[in-house]
Coordinates of C-alpha atoms and ligand atoms in Angstrom, one line a residue:
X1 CA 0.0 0.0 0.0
X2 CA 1.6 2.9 -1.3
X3 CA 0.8 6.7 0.8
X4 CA -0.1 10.3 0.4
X5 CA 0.5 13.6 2.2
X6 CA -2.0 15.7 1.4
X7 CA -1.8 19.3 3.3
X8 CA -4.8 21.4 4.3
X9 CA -7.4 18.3 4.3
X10 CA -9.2 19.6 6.7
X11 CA -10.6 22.2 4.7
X12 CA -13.4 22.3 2.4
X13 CA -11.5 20.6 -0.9
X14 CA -9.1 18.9 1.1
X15 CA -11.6 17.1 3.1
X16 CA -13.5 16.2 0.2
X17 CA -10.7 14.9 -1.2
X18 CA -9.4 12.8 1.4
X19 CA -13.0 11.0 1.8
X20 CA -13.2 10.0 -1.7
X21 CA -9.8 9.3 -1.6
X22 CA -10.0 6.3 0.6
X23 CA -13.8 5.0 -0.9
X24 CA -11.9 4.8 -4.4
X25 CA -8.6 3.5 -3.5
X26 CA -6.6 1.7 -1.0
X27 CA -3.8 3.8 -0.3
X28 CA -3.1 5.8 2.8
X29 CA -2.9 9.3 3.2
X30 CA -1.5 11.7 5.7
X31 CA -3.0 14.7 6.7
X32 CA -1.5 17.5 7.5
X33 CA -3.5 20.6 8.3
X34 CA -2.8 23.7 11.1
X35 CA -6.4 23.9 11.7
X36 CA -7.1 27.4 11.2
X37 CA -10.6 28.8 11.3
X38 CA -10.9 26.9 8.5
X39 CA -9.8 23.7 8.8
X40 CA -12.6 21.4 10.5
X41 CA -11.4 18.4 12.2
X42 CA -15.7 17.3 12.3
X43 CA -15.5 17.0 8.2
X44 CA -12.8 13.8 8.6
X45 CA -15.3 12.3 11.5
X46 CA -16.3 9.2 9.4
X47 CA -12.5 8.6 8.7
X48 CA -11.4 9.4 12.6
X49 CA -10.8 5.1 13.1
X50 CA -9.4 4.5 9.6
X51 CA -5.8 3.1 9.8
X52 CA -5.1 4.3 6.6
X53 CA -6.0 7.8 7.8
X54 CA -3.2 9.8 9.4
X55 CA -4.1 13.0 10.9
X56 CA -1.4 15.6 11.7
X57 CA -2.0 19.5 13.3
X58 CA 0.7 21.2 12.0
X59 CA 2.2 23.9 9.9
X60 CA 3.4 23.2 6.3
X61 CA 5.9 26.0 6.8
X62 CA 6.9 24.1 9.9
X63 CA 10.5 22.3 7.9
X64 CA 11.6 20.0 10.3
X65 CA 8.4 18.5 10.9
X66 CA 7.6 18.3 7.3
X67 CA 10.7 16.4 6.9
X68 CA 10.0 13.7 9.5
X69 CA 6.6 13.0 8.3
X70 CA 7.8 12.2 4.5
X71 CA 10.9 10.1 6.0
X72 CA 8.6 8.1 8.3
X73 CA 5.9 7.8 6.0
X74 CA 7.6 8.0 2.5
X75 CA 4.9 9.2 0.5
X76 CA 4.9 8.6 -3.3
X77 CA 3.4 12.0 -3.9
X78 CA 2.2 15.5 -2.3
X79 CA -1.2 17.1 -2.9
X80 CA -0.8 20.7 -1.7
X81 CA -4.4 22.3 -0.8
X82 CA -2.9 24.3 2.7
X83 CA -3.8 28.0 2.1
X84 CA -5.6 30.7 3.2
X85 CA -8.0 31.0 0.6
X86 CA -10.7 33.6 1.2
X87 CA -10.0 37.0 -0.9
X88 CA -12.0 39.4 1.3
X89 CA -10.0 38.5 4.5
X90 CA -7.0 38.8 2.2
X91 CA -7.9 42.7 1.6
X92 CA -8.7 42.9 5.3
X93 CA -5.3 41.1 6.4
X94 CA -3.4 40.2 3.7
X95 CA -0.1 39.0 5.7
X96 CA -1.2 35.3 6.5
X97 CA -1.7 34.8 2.8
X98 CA 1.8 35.9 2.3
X99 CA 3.2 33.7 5.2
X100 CA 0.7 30.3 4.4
X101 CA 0.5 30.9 0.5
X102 CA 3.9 31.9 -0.6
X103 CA 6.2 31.1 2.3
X104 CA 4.8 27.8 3.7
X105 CA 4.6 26.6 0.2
X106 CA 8.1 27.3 -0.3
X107 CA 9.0 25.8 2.7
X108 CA 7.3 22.4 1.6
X109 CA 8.4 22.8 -1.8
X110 CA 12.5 22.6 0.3
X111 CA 11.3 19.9 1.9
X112 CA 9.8 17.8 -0.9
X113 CA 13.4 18.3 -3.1
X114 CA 14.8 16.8 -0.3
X115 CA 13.1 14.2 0.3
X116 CA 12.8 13.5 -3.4
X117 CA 16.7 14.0 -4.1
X118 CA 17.2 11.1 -1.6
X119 CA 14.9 8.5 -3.2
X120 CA 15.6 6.3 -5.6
X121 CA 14.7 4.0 -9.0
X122 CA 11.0 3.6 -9.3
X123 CA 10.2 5.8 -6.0
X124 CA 12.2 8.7 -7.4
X125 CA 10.6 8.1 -10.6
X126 CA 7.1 7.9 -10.2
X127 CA 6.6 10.9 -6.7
X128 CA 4.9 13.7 -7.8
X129 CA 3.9 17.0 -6.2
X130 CA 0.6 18.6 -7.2
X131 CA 0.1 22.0 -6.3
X132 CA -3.6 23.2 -6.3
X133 CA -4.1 26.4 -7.8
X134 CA -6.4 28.6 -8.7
X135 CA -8.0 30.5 -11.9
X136 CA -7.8 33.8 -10.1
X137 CA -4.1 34.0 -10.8
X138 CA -4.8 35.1 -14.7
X139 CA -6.6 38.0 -13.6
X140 CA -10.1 38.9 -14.5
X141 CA -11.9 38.6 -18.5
X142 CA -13.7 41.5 -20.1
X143 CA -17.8 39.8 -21.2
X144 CA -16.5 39.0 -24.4
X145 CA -13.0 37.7 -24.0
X146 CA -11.7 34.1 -24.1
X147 CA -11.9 31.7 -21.4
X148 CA -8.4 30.9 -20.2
X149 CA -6.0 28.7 -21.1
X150 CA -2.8 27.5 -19.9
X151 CA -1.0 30.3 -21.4
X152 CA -2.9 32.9 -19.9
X153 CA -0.5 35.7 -19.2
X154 CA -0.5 35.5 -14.8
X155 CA -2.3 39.2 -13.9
X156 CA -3.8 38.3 -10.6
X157 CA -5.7 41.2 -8.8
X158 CA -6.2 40.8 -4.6
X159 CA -3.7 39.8 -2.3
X160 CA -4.9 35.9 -2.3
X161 CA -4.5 35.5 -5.9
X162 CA -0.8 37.5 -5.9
X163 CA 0.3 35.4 -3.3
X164 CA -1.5 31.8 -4.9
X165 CA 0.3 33.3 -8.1
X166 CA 4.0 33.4 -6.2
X167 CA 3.0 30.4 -5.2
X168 CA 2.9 28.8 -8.9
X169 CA 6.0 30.6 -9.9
X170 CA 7.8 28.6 -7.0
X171 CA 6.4 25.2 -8.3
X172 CA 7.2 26.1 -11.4
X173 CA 11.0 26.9 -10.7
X174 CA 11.0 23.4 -8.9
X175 CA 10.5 21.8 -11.6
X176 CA 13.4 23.8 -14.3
X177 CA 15.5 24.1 -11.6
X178 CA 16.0 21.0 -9.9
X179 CA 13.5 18.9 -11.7
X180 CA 10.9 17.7 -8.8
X181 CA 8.0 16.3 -10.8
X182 CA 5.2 19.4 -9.9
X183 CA 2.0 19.1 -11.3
X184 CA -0.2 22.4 -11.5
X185 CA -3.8 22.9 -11.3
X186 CA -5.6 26.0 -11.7
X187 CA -9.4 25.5 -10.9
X188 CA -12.7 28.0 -10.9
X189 CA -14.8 28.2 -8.2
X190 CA -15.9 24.7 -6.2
X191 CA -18.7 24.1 -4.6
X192 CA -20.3 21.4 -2.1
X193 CA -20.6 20.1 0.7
X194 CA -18.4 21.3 3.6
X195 CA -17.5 24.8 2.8
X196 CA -16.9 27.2 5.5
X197 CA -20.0 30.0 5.3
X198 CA -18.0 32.8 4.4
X199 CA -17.8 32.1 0.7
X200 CA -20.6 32.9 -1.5
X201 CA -22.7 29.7 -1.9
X202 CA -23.1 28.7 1.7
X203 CA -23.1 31.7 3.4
X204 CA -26.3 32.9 1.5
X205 CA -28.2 29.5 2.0
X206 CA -27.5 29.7 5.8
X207 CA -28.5 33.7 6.2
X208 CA -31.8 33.0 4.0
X209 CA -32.4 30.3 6.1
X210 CA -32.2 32.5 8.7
X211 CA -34.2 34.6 6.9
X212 CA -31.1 38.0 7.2
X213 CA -30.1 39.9 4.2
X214 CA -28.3 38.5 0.8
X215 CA -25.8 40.6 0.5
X216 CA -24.3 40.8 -3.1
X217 CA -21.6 43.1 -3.8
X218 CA -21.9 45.8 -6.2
X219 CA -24.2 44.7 -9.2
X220 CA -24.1 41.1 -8.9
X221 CA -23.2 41.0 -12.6
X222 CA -19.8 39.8 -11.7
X223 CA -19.0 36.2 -13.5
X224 CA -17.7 33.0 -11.8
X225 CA -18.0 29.3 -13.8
X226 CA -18.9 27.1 -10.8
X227 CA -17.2 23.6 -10.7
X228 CA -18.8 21.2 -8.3
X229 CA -15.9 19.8 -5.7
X230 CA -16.6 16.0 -6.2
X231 CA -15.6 16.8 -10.0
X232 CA -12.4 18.7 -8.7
X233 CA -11.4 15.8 -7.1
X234 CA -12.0 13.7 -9.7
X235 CA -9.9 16.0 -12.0
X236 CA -6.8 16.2 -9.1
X237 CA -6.9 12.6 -9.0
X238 CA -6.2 12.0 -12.7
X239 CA -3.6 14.9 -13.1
X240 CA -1.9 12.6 -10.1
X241 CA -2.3 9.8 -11.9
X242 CA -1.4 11.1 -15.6
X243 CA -0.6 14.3 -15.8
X244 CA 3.1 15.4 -17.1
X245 CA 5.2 16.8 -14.8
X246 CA 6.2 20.3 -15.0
X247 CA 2.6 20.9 -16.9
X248 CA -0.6 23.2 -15.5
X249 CA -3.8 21.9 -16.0
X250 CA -6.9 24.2 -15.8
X251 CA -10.4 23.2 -14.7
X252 CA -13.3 24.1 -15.0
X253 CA -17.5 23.5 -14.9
X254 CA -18.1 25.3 -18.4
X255 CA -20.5 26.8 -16.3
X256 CA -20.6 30.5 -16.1
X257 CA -23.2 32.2 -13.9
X258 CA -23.3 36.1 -12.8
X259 CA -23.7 35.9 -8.9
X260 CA -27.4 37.5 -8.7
X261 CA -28.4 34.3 -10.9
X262 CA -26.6 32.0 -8.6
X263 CA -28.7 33.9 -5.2
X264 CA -31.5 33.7 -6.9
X265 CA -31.4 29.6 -8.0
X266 CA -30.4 29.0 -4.6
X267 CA -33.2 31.3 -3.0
X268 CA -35.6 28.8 -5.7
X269 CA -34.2 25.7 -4.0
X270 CA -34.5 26.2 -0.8
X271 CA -38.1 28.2 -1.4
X272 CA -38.9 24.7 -3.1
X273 CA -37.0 22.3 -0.1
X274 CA -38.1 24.4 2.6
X275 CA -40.6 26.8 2.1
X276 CA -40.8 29.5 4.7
X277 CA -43.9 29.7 7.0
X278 CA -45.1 32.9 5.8
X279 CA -44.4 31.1 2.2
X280 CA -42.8 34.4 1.3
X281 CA -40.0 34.4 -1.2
X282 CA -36.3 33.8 -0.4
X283 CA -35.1 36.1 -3.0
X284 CA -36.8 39.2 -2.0
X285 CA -33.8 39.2 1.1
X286 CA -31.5 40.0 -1.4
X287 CA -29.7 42.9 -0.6
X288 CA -26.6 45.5 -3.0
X289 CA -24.1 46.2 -0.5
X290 CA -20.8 47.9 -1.5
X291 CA -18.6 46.2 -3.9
X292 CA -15.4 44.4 -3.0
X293 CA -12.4 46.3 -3.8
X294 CA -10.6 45.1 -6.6
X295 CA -13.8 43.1 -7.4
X296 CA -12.8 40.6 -10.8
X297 CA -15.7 41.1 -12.9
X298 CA -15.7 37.5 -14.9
X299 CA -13.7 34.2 -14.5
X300 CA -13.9 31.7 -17.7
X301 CA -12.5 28.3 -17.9
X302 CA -11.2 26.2 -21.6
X303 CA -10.7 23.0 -20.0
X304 CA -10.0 21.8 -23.5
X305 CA -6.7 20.6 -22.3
X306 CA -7.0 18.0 -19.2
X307 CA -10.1 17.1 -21.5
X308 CA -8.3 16.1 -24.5
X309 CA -4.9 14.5 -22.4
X310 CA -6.5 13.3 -19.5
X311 CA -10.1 12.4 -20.2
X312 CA -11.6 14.8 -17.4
X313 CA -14.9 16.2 -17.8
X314 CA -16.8 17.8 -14.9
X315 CA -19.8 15.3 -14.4
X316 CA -22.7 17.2 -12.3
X317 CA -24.9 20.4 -13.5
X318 CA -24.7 23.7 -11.9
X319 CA -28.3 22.9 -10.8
X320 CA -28.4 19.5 -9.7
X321 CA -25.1 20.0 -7.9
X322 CA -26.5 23.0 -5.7
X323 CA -29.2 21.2 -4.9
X324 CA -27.4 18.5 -3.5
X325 CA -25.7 21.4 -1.9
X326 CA -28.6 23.1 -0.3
X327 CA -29.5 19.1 0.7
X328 CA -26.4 18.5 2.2
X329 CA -26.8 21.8 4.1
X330 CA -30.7 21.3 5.3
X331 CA -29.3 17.4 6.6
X332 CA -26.1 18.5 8.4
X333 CA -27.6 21.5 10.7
X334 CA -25.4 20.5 13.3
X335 CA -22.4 21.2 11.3
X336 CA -23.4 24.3 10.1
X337 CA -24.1 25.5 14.0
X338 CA -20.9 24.5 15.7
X339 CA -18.7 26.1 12.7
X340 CA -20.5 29.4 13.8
X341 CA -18.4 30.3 16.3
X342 CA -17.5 33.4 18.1
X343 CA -15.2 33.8 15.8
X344 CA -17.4 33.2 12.8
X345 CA -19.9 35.8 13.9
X346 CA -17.1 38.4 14.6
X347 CA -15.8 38.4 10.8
X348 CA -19.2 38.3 9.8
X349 CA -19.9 41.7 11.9
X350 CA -16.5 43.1 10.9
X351 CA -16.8 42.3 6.9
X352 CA -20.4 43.2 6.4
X353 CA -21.1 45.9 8.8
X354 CA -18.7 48.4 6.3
X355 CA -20.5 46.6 3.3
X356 CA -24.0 47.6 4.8
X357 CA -23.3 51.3 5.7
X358 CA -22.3 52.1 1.7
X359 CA -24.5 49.9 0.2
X360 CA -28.4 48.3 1.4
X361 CA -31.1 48.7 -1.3
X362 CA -32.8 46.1 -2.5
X363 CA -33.4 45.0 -6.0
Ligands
NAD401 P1 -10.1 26.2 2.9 O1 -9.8 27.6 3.4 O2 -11.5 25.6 3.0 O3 -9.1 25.2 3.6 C1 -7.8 25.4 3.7 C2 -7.2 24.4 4.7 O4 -5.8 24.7 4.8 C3 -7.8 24.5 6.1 O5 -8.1 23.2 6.6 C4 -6.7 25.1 6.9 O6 -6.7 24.7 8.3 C5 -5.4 24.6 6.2 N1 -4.3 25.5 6.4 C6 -4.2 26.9 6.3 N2 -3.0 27.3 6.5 C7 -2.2 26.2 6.8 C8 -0.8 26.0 7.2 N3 0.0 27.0 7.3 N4 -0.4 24.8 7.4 C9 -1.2 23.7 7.3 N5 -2.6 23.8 7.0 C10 -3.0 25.1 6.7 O7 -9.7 26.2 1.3 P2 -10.3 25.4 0.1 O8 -11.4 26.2 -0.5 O9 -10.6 24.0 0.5 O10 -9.1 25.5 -0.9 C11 -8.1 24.5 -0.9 C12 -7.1 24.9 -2.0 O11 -7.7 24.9 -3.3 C13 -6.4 26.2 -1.8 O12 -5.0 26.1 -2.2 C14 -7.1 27.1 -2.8 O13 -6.3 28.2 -3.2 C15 -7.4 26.2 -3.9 N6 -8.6 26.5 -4.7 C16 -9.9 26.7 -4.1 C17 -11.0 27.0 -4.9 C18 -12.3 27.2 -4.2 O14 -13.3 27.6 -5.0 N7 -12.5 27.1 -2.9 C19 -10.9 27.0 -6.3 C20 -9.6 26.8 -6.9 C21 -8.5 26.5 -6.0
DAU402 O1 -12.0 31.2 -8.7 C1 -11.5 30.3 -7.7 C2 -11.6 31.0 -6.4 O2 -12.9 31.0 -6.0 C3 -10.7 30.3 -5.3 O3 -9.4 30.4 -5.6 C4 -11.0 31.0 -3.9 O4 -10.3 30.3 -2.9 C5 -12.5 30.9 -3.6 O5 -12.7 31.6 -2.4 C6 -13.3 31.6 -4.8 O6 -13.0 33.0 -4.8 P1 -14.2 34.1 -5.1 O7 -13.8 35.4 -4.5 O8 -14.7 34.0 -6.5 O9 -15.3 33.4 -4.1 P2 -16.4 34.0 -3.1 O10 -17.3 32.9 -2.7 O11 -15.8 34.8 -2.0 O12 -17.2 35.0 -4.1 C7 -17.9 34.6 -5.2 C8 -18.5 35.8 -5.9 O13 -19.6 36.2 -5.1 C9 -17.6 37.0 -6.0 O14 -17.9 37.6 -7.2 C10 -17.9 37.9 -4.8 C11 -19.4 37.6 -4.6 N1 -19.9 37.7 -3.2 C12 -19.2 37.0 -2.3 C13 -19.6 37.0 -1.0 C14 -18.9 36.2 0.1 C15 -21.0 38.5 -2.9 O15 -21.6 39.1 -3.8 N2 -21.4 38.5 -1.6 C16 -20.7 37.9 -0.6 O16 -21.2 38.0 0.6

């Protein structure tokens, strides 16, 4: 049985990916995640007593201990997920982006070379390192421009995506400079079970189920192309398996949705899953607040290359997949109340009280 580290797999795509890990393969898989306000041990619950499961809380800048886990464990690859990945706490406090995103990922990167410089044969041969990227390091797309490829020209606009884009430039020079085999992949928006309520998606389903204001920055004409996370698994998984080192892959749902039509299917769902006593309308909480600074205006995906080399396709609608979202949300209320913490509610107060004071009308 052959291992994995995987970093950050306590967060919302790491977790995912660590659960379907282990129901489609055998191997084992370390996990090594600092458990920020993010990371949520609860999310691994069904793996707690699997001995192929090996939970570490630690730093991924942290060297030394980064070293002893891959000589203990001797993984045959890395899958990098550790980050801070939020862009409106990034413009309220950019440093830990710099020191997680850019830093700690250098720091892993040292330790993976040497690790990597020490194996041998078919080990040396076949270990990989995939760092998980994002599409927010080409920038943002005028309404009539191109999706992006792989040789977008890097333009990346808030502090997360500057620092997720240093963080590419390092893998990169990891691989021309001392060859370690890195694999890139730059992916669009996910969506799914598990993610923390601050991004978009879940944090409207749980304030209109708590019937509180939707608030959409600026217009809500702003594009994302939603990917659903099961089908960004299933596309890390192949680039692991067959992707060519020193290659970036991009992915993408081919699904491009302006984020007052994403708030308003939602609102439809969960009018439709759980209608409100008063049977009032969902979308009528929706609320213009002031625009995030910076604010990309569209994000476009051309997938055409993991399709044609790899085989990937995303597999799920936009709309089927956010209903099984909004499902998976109505069944796990628990979840969704002890992830609410004091400090949940604080950067909730802190990020929308501005928002609310510039913005509040109501479409
Ligand atoms: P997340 O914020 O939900 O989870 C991040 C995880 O990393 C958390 O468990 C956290 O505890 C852990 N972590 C943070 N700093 C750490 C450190 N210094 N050492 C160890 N662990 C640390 O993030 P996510 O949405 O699951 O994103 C995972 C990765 O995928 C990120 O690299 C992100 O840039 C990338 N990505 C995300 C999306 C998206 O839509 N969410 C899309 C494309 C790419
Ligand atoms: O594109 C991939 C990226 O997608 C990932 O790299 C990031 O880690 C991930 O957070 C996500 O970034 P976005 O900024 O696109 O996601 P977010 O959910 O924060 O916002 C989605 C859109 O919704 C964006 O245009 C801003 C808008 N928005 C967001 C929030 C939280 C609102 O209008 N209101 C809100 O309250």
């Amino acid at each position: 049985m052959r291992t994995i580290l995987v970093t950050g797999g306590a967060g919302f795509i790491g977790s995912n990916f660590v659960l379907e890990w282990f129901s489609k393969a055998d191997h084992a898989a370390v996990n090594l995640d600092r458990l920020t306000y993010a990371g949520n041990i609860q999310n691994l619950e069904s793996v707690a007593d699997d001995p192929r499961h090996v939970f570490v809380q630690g730093d991924i800048g942290d060297g030394a201990l980064v070293a002893e886990l891959l000589r203990r464990h001797r993984p045959q690859a890395i899958v990098h997920f550790a980050a801070e990945s939020h862009v409106d706490r990034s413009i309220l406090g950019p440093e830990d982006f710099v020191a997680t995103n850019v830093t700690g990922t250098f720091r892993l990167l040292e330790a993976a070379r040497g690790y990597w410089s020490d194996l041998s044969g078919s080990e040396r041969e076949s270990f990989r390192f995939l760092h998980v990227s994002t599409d927010e390091v080409y920038g943002s797309l005028g309404p009539h421009d191109a999706p992006f490829t792989e040789s977008s020209p890097y333009a990346p606009n808030s502090p997360y995506a500057a620092s997720k884009a240093a963080s590419d430039h390092l893998a990169r020079a990891y691989y021309h400079t001392y060859g370690l085999p890195v694999l890139t992949t730059n992916c669009s928006n996910n969506y799914g079970p598990y993610q923390f309520p601050e991004k978009l998606i879940p944090l409207m389903c749980l304030n209109a189920l708590d019937g509180k204001p939707l608030p959409v920055y600026g217009d809500g004409a702003n594009v994302r192309d939603w990917l659903y996370v099961g089908d960004h698994c299933e596309a890390i998984r192949a680039v692991l398996a067959h992707g060519r080192p020193g290659e970036t892959y991009n992915i993408g749902g081919d699904s491009e949705k302006t984020n007052l039509e994403v708030v308003h299917t939602l609102c439809g769902i969960l009018d439709e899953l759980r209608p409100r006593p008063d049977s009032g309308k969902r979308a009528a909480l929706i609320t213009f607040v002031k625009d995030r600074p910076g604010h990309d205006r569209r994000y476009a995906i051309d997938a055409a290359k993991i399709r044609k080399e790899l085989g990937w396709r995303p597999r799920m609608s936009f709309e089927e997949g956010l209903r099984h979202t909004v499902q998976w949300y109505l069944d796990n209320g628990p979840w969704l109340q002890a992830v609410q913490t004091g400090a949940y509610r604080q950067w909730i107060d802190q990020q929308y009280e501005s928002a609310r004071q510039a913005g509040g009308a109501r479409p």
